[in-house]
Amino acid sequence: MKSITPNSKKSQNKSKENRKMTKTQAFIEGFIAKPIKNKPKN
């Protein structure tokens, strides 16, 4: 039971980092997806 507390703290930090990553990834993917969508028109 004692080992659960440090693990939950670690997972909380991980989820925070993951949220930051997904935000950056979504931004980058959206930035990349726009030119790719426009390419077939050319």
mmCIF file of C-alpha atoms in Angstrom:
data_model
loop_
_atom_site.group_PDB
_atom_site.id
_atom_site.type_symbol
_atom_site.label_atom_id
_atom_site.label_comp_id
_atom_site.label_asym_id
_atom_site.label_seq_id
_atom_site.Cartn_x
_atom_site.Cartn_y
_atom_site.Cartn_z
ATOM 1 C CA MET A 1 0.000 0.000 0.000
ATOM 2 C CA LYS A 2 2.895 2.386 0.799
ATOM 3 C CA SER A 3 4.305 2.049 -2.719
ATOM 4 C CA ILE A 4 1.053 3.358 -4.272
ATOM 5 C CA THR A 5 1.572 6.936 -3.061
ATOM 6 C CA PRO A 6 4.886 7.654 -4.850
ATOM 7 C CA ASN A 7 3.579 5.931 -7.964
ATOM 8 C CA SER A 8 0.462 8.101 -8.066
ATOM 9 C CA LYS A 9 2.657 11.188 -7.725
ATOM 10 C CA LYS A 10 4.802 9.992 -10.620
ATOM 11 C CA SER A 11 1.762 9.263 -12.773
ATOM 12 C CA GLN A 12 0.379 12.739 -12.004
ATOM 13 C CA ASN A 13 3.593 14.319 -13.263
ATOM 14 C CA LYS A 14 3.511 12.055 -16.310
ATOM 15 C CA SER A 15 -0.067 13.034 -17.174
ATOM 16 C CA LYS A 16 0.930 16.705 -16.921
ATOM 17 C CA GLU A 17 3.862 16.119 -19.271
ATOM 18 C CA ASN A 18 1.657 14.115 -21.616
ATOM 19 C CA ARG A 19 -0.896 16.934 -21.750
ATOM 20 C CA LYS A 20 1.868 19.350 -22.736
ATOM 21 C CA MET A 21 3.131 16.912 -25.370
ATOM 22 C CA THR A 22 -0.304 16.301 -26.864
ATOM 23 C CA LYS A 23 -0.910 20.055 -27.080
ATOM 24 C CA THR A 24 2.395 20.570 -28.880
ATOM 25 C CA GLN A 25 1.832 17.492 -31.041
ATOM 26 C CA ALA A 26 -1.669 18.622 -32.015
ATOM 27 C CA PHE A 27 -0.308 22.063 -32.911
ATOM 28 C CA ILE A 28 2.525 20.581 -34.982
ATOM 29 C CA GLU A 29 0.230 18.036 -36.627
ATOM 30 C CA GLY A 30 -2.281 20.765 -37.475
ATOM 31 C CA PHE A 31 0.534 22.886 -38.872
ATOM 32 C CA ILE A 32 1.769 19.967 -41.006
ATOM 33 C CA ALA A 33 -1.712 18.739 -41.992
ATOM 34 C CA LYS A 34 -2.682 22.057 -43.624
ATOM 35 C CA PRO A 35 -0.029 21.979 -46.380
ATOM 36 C CA ILE A 36 -0.670 18.264 -46.935
ATOM 37 C CA LYS A 37 -4.395 18.924 -47.429
ATOM 38 C CA ASN A 38 -3.657 21.697 -49.900
ATOM 39 C CA LYS A 39 -1.164 19.614 -51.890
ATOM 40 C CA PRO A 40 -3.699 17.433 -53.804
ATOM 41 C CA LYS A 41 -5.279 20.606 -55.276
ATOM 42 C CA ASN A 42 -2.037 21.565 -57.050
#
